[in-house]
XYZ file of C-alpha atoms in Angstrom:
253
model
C 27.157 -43.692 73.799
C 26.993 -41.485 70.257
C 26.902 -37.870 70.660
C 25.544 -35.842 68.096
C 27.801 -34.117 65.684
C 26.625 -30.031 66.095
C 30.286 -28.733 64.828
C 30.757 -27.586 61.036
C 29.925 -29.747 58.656
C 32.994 -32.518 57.736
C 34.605 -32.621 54.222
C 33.158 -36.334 53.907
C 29.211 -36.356 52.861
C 27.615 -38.831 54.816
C 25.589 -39.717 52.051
C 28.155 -40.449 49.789
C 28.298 -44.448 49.519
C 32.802 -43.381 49.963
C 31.962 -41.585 52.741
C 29.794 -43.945 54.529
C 32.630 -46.290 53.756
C 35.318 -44.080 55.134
C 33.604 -43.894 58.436
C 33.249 -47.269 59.297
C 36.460 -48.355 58.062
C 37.977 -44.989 60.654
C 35.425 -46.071 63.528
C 37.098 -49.692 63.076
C 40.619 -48.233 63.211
C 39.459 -45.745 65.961
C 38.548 -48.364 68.138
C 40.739 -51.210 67.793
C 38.580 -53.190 66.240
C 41.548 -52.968 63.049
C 44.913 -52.787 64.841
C 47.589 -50.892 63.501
C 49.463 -52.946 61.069
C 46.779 -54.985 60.177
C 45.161 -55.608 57.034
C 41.801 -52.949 56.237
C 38.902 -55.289 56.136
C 37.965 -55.248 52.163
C 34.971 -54.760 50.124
C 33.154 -57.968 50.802
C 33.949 -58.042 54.654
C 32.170 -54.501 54.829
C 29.045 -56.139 52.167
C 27.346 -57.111 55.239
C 26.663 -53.758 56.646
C 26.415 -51.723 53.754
C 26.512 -52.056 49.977
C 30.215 -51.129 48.857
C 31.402 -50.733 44.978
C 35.158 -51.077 44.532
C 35.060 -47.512 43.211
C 33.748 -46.382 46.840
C 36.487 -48.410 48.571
C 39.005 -47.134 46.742
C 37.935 -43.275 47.159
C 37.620 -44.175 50.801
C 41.227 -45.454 51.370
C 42.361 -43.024 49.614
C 40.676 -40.543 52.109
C 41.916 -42.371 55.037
C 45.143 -42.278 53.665
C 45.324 -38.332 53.714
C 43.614 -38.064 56.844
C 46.975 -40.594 58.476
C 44.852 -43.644 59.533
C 45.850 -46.277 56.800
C 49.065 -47.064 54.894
C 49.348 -48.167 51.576
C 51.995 -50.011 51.258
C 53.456 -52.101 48.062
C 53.115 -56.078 48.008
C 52.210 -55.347 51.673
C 48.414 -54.188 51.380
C 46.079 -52.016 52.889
C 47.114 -51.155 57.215
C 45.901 -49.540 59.546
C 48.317 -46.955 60.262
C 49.592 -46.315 64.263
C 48.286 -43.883 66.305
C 51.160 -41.420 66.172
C 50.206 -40.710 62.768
C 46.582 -40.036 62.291
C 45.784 -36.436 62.266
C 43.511 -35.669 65.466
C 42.505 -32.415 64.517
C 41.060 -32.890 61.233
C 37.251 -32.415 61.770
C 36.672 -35.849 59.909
C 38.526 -37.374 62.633
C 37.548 -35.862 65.106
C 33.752 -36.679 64.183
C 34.853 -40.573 64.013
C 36.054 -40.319 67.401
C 32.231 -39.640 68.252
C 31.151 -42.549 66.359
C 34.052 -44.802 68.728
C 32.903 -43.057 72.021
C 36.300 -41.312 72.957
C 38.162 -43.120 75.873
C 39.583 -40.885 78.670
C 42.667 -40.280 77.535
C 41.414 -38.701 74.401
C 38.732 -36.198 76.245
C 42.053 -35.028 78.343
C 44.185 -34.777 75.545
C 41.602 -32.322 73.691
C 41.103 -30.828 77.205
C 44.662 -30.084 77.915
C 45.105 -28.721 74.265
C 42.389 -26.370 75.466
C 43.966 -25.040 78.226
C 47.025 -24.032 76.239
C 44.512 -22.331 73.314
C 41.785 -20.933 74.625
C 42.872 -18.455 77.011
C 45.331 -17.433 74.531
C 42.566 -16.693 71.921
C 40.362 -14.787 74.404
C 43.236 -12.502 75.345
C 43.897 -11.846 71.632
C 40.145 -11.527 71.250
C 40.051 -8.969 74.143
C 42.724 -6.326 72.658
C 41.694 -6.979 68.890
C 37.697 -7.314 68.816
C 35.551 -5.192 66.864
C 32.116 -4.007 67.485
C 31.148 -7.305 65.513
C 32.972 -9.611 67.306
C 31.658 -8.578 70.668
C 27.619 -8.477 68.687
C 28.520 -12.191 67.664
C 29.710 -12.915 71.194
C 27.173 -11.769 73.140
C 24.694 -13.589 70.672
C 25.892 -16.506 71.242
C 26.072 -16.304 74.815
C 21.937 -14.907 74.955
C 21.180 -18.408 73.180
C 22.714 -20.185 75.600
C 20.681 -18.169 78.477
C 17.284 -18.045 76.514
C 17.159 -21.497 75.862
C 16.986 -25.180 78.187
C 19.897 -26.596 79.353
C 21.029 -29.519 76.827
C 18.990 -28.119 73.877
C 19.478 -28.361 70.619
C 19.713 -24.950 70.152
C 21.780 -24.370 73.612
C 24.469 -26.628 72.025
C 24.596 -24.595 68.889
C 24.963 -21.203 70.729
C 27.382 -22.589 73.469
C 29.991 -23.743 70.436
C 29.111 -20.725 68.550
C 30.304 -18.231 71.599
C 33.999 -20.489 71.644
C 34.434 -20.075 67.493
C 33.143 -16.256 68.329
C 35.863 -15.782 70.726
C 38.455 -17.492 68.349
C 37.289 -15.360 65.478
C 37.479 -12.159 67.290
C 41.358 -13.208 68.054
C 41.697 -12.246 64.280
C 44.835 -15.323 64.555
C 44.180 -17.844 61.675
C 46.173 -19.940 62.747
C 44.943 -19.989 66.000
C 41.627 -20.477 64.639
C 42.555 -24.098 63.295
C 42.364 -25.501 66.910
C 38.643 -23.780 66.846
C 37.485 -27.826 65.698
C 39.253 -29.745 68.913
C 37.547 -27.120 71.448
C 34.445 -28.242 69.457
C 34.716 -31.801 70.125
C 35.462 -31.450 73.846
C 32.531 -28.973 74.564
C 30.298 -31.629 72.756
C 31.656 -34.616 74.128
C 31.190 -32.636 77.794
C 27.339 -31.723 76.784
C 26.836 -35.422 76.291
C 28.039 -36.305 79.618
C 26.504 -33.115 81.590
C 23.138 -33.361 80.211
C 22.356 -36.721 81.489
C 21.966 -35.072 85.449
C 24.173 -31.890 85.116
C 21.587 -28.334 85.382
C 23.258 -26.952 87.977
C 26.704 -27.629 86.118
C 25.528 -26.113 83.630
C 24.123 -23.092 85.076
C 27.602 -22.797 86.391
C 28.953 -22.864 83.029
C 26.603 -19.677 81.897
C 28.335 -17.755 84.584
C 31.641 -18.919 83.426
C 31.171 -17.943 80.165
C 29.524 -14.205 80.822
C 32.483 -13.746 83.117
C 34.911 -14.373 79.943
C 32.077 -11.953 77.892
C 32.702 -9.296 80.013
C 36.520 -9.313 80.447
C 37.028 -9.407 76.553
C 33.942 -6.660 76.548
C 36.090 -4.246 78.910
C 39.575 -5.005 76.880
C 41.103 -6.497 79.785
C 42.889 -9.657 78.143
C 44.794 -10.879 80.832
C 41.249 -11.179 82.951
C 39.769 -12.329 79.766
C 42.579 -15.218 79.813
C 42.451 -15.705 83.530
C 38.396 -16.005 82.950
C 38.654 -18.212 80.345
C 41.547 -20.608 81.864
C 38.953 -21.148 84.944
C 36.305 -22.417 82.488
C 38.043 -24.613 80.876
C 39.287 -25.771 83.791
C 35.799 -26.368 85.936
C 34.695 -27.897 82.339
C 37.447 -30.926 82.442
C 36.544 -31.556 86.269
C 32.921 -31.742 85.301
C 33.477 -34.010 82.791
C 35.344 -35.877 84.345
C 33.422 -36.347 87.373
C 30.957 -37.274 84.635
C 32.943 -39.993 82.919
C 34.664 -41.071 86.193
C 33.166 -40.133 89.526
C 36.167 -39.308 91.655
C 38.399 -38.026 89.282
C 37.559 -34.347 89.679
C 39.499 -33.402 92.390
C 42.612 -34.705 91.180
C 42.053 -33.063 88.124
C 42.044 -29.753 90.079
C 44.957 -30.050 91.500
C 47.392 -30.296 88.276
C 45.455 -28.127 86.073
Protein backbone atom coordinates (compact mmCIF):
# COMPACT_ATOMS: atom_id res chain seq x y z
CA UNK A 1 0.00 0.00 0.00
CA UNK A 2 1.87 3.44 -1.46
CA UNK A 3 1.02 6.54 0.26
CA UNK A 4 1.39 9.64 -1.41
CA UNK A 5 4.39 11.75 -0.79
CA UNK A 6 2.67 15.46 0.44
CA UNK A 7 6.04 16.47 2.51
CA UNK A 8 8.69 18.95 0.86
CA UNK A 9 9.93 18.12 -2.11
CA UNK A 10 13.21 15.45 -1.90
CA UNK A 11 16.71 16.49 -3.17
CA UNK A 12 16.37 13.55 -5.85
CA UNK A 13 14.11 14.67 -9.07
CA UNK A 14 12.00 11.95 -9.87
CA UNK A 15 12.41 12.64 -13.32
CA UNK A 16 15.90 12.43 -13.43
CA UNK A 17 16.76 8.93 -15.19
CA UNK A 18 19.68 8.89 -11.57
CA UNK A 19 16.99 9.53 -9.57
CA UNK A 20 14.54 7.09 -10.80
CA UNK A 21 17.49 4.78 -10.46
CA UNK A 22 18.29 5.72 -6.93
CA UNK A 23 14.83 4.86 -5.83
CA UNK A 24 14.49 1.55 -6.92
CA UNK A 25 17.84 0.50 -6.11
CA UNK A 26 16.81 2.19 -2.06
CA UNK A 27 13.19 0.52 -2.30
CA UNK A 28 15.25 -2.84 -3.04
CA UNK A 29 17.58 -2.23 -0.08
CA UNK A 30 14.57 -0.90 1.99
CA UNK A 31 12.85 -3.96 1.70
CA UNK A 32 15.11 -6.77 1.69
CA UNK A 33 14.79 -7.53 -1.52
CA UNK A 34 19.05 -6.58 -1.57
CA UNK A 35 20.37 -7.75 1.81
CA UNK A 36 22.97 -5.99 3.46
CA UNK A 37 26.24 -7.19 2.24
CA UNK A 38 25.11 -8.17 -0.91
CA UNK A 39 26.04 -7.17 -4.23
CA UNK A 40 23.67 -3.85 -5.78
CA UNK A 41 21.91 -5.38 -8.69
CA UNK A 42 23.79 -3.57 -11.82
CA UNK A 43 22.81 -1.77 -14.85
CA UNK A 44 21.47 -4.59 -16.92
CA UNK A 45 19.57 -6.36 -13.97
CA UNK A 46 17.63 -2.93 -13.51
CA UNK A 47 17.26 -2.76 -17.91
CA UNK A 48 14.13 -4.56 -17.44
CA UNK A 49 12.23 -2.00 -15.56
CA UNK A 50 13.64 1.04 -16.73
CA UNK A 51 16.21 2.25 -19.23
CA UNK A 52 19.57 2.86 -17.19
CA UNK A 53 22.92 4.57 -18.76
CA UNK A 54 26.07 3.76 -16.78
CA UNK A 55 26.34 7.51 -16.20
CA UNK A 56 22.84 7.29 -14.23
CA UNK A 57 24.05 4.28 -12.21
CA UNK A 58 26.93 5.71 -11.24
CA UNK A 59 25.31 9.19 -10.04
CA UNK A 60 22.84 6.97 -8.28
CA UNK A 61 25.34 4.94 -6.14
CA UNK A 62 26.98 7.62 -5.52
CA UNK A 63 23.75 9.14 -3.95
CA UNK A 64 23.03 6.10 -2.04
CA UNK A 65 26.31 6.15 -0.82
CA UNK A 66 25.85 9.63 0.98
CA UNK A 67 22.50 8.92 2.01
CA UNK A 68 24.31 5.38 4.15
CA UNK A 69 22.47 2.61 2.19
CA UNK A 70 25.37 1.17 -0.03
CA UNK A 71 29.12 0.65 0.48
CA UNK A 72 31.65 0.95 -1.94
CA UNK A 73 34.09 -1.05 -1.22
CA UNK A 74 37.56 -1.90 -3.21
CA UNK A 75 37.91 -5.38 -5.13
CA UNK A 76 34.74 -6.04 -3.05
CA UNK A 77 31.94 -4.20 -5.18
CA UNK A 78 28.91 -2.44 -4.80
CA UNK A 79 26.74 -3.60 -1.00
CA UNK A 80 24.09 -2.88 0.40
CA UNK A 81 25.06 -1.29 3.50
CA UNK A 82 23.31 -2.56 7.15
CA UNK A 83 20.66 -0.97 8.65
CA UNK A 84 22.54 0.77 11.44
CA UNK A 85 23.94 2.96 8.94
CA UNK A 86 21.45 4.41 6.59
CA UNK A 87 20.36 7.79 7.57
CA UNK A 88 16.47 7.60 8.49
CA UNK A 89 15.88 11.08 8.60
CA UNK A 90 17.00 12.25 5.37
CA UNK A 91 13.75 13.15 3.47
CA UNK A 92 15.01 10.92 0.46
CA UNK A 93 14.84 8.12 2.76
CA UNK A 94 12.29 8.65 4.36
CA UNK A 95 10.17 8.98 0.99
CA UNK A 96 11.66 5.36 -0.05
CA UNK A 97 10.32 4.00 3.01
CA UNK A 98 6.82 4.96 1.39
CA UNK A 99 7.66 3.31 -1.74
CA UNK A 100 8.60 -0.19 0.70
CA UNK A 101 5.35 0.25 2.81
CA UNK A 102 7.03 0.82 6.32
CA UNK A 103 6.78 -2.32 8.63
CA UNK A 104 5.70 -1.70 12.27
CA UNK A 105 8.65 -1.26 13.78
CA UNK A 106 9.53 1.65 11.62
CA UNK A 107 5.97 3.63 12.14
CA UNK A 108 6.92 3.23 16.10
CA UNK A 109 10.29 4.20 15.78
CA UNK A 110 9.22 7.62 13.96
CA UNK A 111 6.35 7.63 16.52
CA UNK A 112 8.43 7.37 19.57
CA UNK A 113 10.95 9.98 18.08
CA UNK A 114 7.80 12.10 18.10
CA UNK A 115 6.99 11.89 21.44
CA UNK A 116 10.42 13.04 22.55
CA UNK A 117 10.21 16.20 19.77
CA UNK A 118 7.12 17.42 19.45
CA UNK A 119 6.03 18.48 22.72
CA UNK A 120 9.33 19.96 23.13
CA UNK A 121 8.86 22.17 19.99
CA UNK A 122 5.33 23.28 20.97
CA UNK A 123 6.53 24.43 24.38
CA UNK A 124 9.35 26.40 22.69
CA UNK A 125 6.75 27.52 20.18
CA UNK A 126 4.44 28.66 23.05
CA UNK A 127 7.02 31.14 24.91
CA UNK A 128 8.80 32.27 21.56
CA UNK A 129 5.91 32.72 18.81
CA UNK A 130 5.28 35.80 17.07
CA UNK A 131 2.14 37.23 15.76
CA UNK A 132 3.17 35.25 12.49
CA UNK A 133 3.70 32.13 13.85
CA UNK A 134 0.38 31.93 15.60
CA UNK A 135 -1.36 33.55 11.78
CA UNK A 136 0.51 30.48 10.14
CA UNK A 137 -0.79 28.18 12.87
CA UNK A 138 -4.12 28.88 12.97
CA UNK A 139 -4.10 28.70 9.03
CA UNK A 140 -3.16 25.64 8.94
CA UNK A 141 -5.38 24.34 11.44
CA UNK A 142 -8.75 26.28 9.47
CA UNK A 143 -7.66 24.00 6.37
CA UNK A 144 -7.84 21.15 8.17
CA UNK A 145 -11.52 22.16 9.56
CA UNK A 146 -12.79 23.68 6.17
CA UNK A 147 -11.97 20.88 4.22
CA UNK A 148 -13.08 16.66 4.06
CA UNK A 149 -11.47 14.40 6.08
CA UNK A 150 -8.56 12.59 3.96
CA UNK A 151 -8.37 15.41 1.34
CA UNK A 152 -5.85 16.42 -0.54
CA UNK A 153 -5.85 19.63 0.74
CA UNK A 154 -6.65 18.37 4.53
CA UNK A 155 -3.29 16.50 4.29
CA UNK A 156 -1.44 19.57 3.21
CA UNK A 157 -2.85 21.80 6.05
CA UNK A 158 -2.63 19.01 8.78
CA UNK A 159 1.45 18.73 8.02
CA UNK A 160 1.59 22.36 7.51
CA UNK A 161 0.14 23.15 11.28
CA UNK A 162 3.19 20.43 12.73
CA UNK A 163 6.16 22.41 10.52
CA UNK A 164 4.11 25.72 11.83
CA UNK A 165 4.51 24.69 15.31
CA UNK A 166 8.23 23.65 14.73
CA UNK A 167 8.93 26.93 13.03
CA UNK A 168 7.43 29.03 15.66
CA UNK A 169 9.98 27.08 18.19
CA UNK A 170 12.55 29.41 16.39
CA UNK A 171 15.15 25.97 17.29
CA UNK A 172 16.89 24.99 13.96
CA UNK A 173 17.98 22.32 15.05
CA UNK A 174 14.96 21.18 16.33
CA UNK A 175 13.44 21.90 13.12
CA UNK A 176 15.52 19.02 11.34
CA UNK A 177 13.23 16.34 12.95
CA UNK A 178 10.25 18.58 11.24
CA UNK A 179 10.71 15.63 8.07
CA UNK A 180 10.21 12.29 10.46
CA UNK A 181 6.91 13.93 12.10
CA UNK A 182 6.06 14.29 8.36
CA UNK A 183 6.33 10.78 7.47
CA UNK A 184 4.42 9.45 10.49
CA UNK A 185 1.41 11.91 10.11
CA UNK A 186 1.30 10.67 6.40
CA UNK A 187 1.85 7.19 6.90
CA UNK A 188 -1.17 7.57 9.79
CA UNK A 189 -3.52 9.49 7.05
CA UNK A 190 -3.04 6.47 4.86
CA UNK A 191 -4.18 4.11 7.40
CA UNK A 192 -7.07 6.45 9.02
CA UNK A 193 -8.65 7.40 5.88
CA UNK A 194 -9.58 4.01 4.79
CA UNK A 195 -12.68 3.96 7.78
CA UNK A 196 -11.27 6.55 10.31
CA UNK A 197 -13.88 10.10 10.31
CA UNK A 198 -14.52 9.98 13.63
CA UNK A 199 -10.65 9.50 14.36
CA UNK A 200 -10.12 12.08 12.65
CA UNK A 201 -12.54 14.46 13.94
CA UNK A 202 -10.85 13.56 17.14
CA UNK A 203 -7.64 14.62 15.82
CA UNK A 204 -9.11 18.36 14.92
CA UNK A 205 -9.84 18.68 18.56
CA UNK A 206 -6.46 17.51 19.45
CA UNK A 207 -4.82 19.79 17.46
CA UNK A 208 -7.01 23.17 18.40
CA UNK A 209 -6.37 22.12 21.96
CA UNK A 210 -2.40 22.40 21.21
CA UNK A 211 -3.53 25.91 19.09
CA UNK A 212 -4.82 27.32 21.97
CA UNK A 213 -2.25 26.44 24.69
CA UNK A 214 0.68 27.84 22.48
CA UNK A 215 -2.01 30.86 21.65
CA UNK A 216 -2.29 31.68 25.55
CA UNK A 217 1.73 31.19 26.16
CA UNK A 218 1.20 28.40 28.39
CA UNK A 219 4.05 25.91 27.15
CA UNK A 220 3.89 23.38 29.59
CA UNK A 221 -0.09 22.90 28.55
CA UNK A 222 1.05 23.42 25.07
CA UNK A 223 3.52 20.30 25.69
CA UNK A 224 1.08 18.39 27.80
CA UNK A 225 -1.52 19.09 24.70
CA UNK A 226 0.68 18.12 22.26
CA UNK A 227 2.19 14.83 24.09
CA UNK A 228 -1.67 13.57 24.18
CA UNK A 229 -1.87 13.91 20.37
CA UNK A 230 0.79 12.27 19.53
CA UNK A 231 -0.01 9.83 21.71
CA UNK A 232 -3.93 9.06 20.61
CA UNK A 233 -2.19 9.34 16.95
CA UNK A 234 0.23 6.09 17.51
CA UNK A 235 -2.85 4.14 19.12
CA UNK A 236 -4.89 5.02 16.10
CA UNK A 237 -2.52 3.90 13.89
CA UNK A 238 -1.87 1.26 15.30
CA UNK A 239 -5.21 -0.04 15.82
CA UNK A 240 -5.13 0.69 12.09
CA UNK A 241 -2.15 -1.42 11.12
CA UNK A 242 -2.84 -4.02 13.88
CA UNK A 243 -6.26 -4.26 15.45
CA UNK A 244 -5.53 -4.92 19.09
CA UNK A 245 -2.50 -3.21 19.54
CA UNK A 246 -3.91 0.08 20.80
CA UNK A 247 -4.36 -0.52 24.18
CA UNK A 248 -1.07 -1.77 24.85
CA UNK A 249 0.27 1.04 23.21
CA UNK A 250 -1.48 3.22 25.85
CA UNK A 251 -0.19 1.85 28.51
CA UNK A 252 3.76 2.49 27.90
CA UNK A 253 3.44 5.68 26.15
Amino acid sequence: MRVRDYSRPTTLNPDRLFGQVAQKLAVAIITGAVKAGELLPNEDDLRSDISVSRTAYREAVKVLTAKGLVEARPKSGTRAAPRDSWNLLDPDVLSWHFEADPNEKFIRDLFELRRFAEPAAAKLAALRRTPADIARIEAAYRGMSDNPPFADATIRADLAFHEAVFAASHNATLQCLASAVAATVQWSMLLKSVDGREVFITSLVDHERVLDAIIQRDGDLASARMTALVIDSLNTTLAFLTPGASATIHKTA
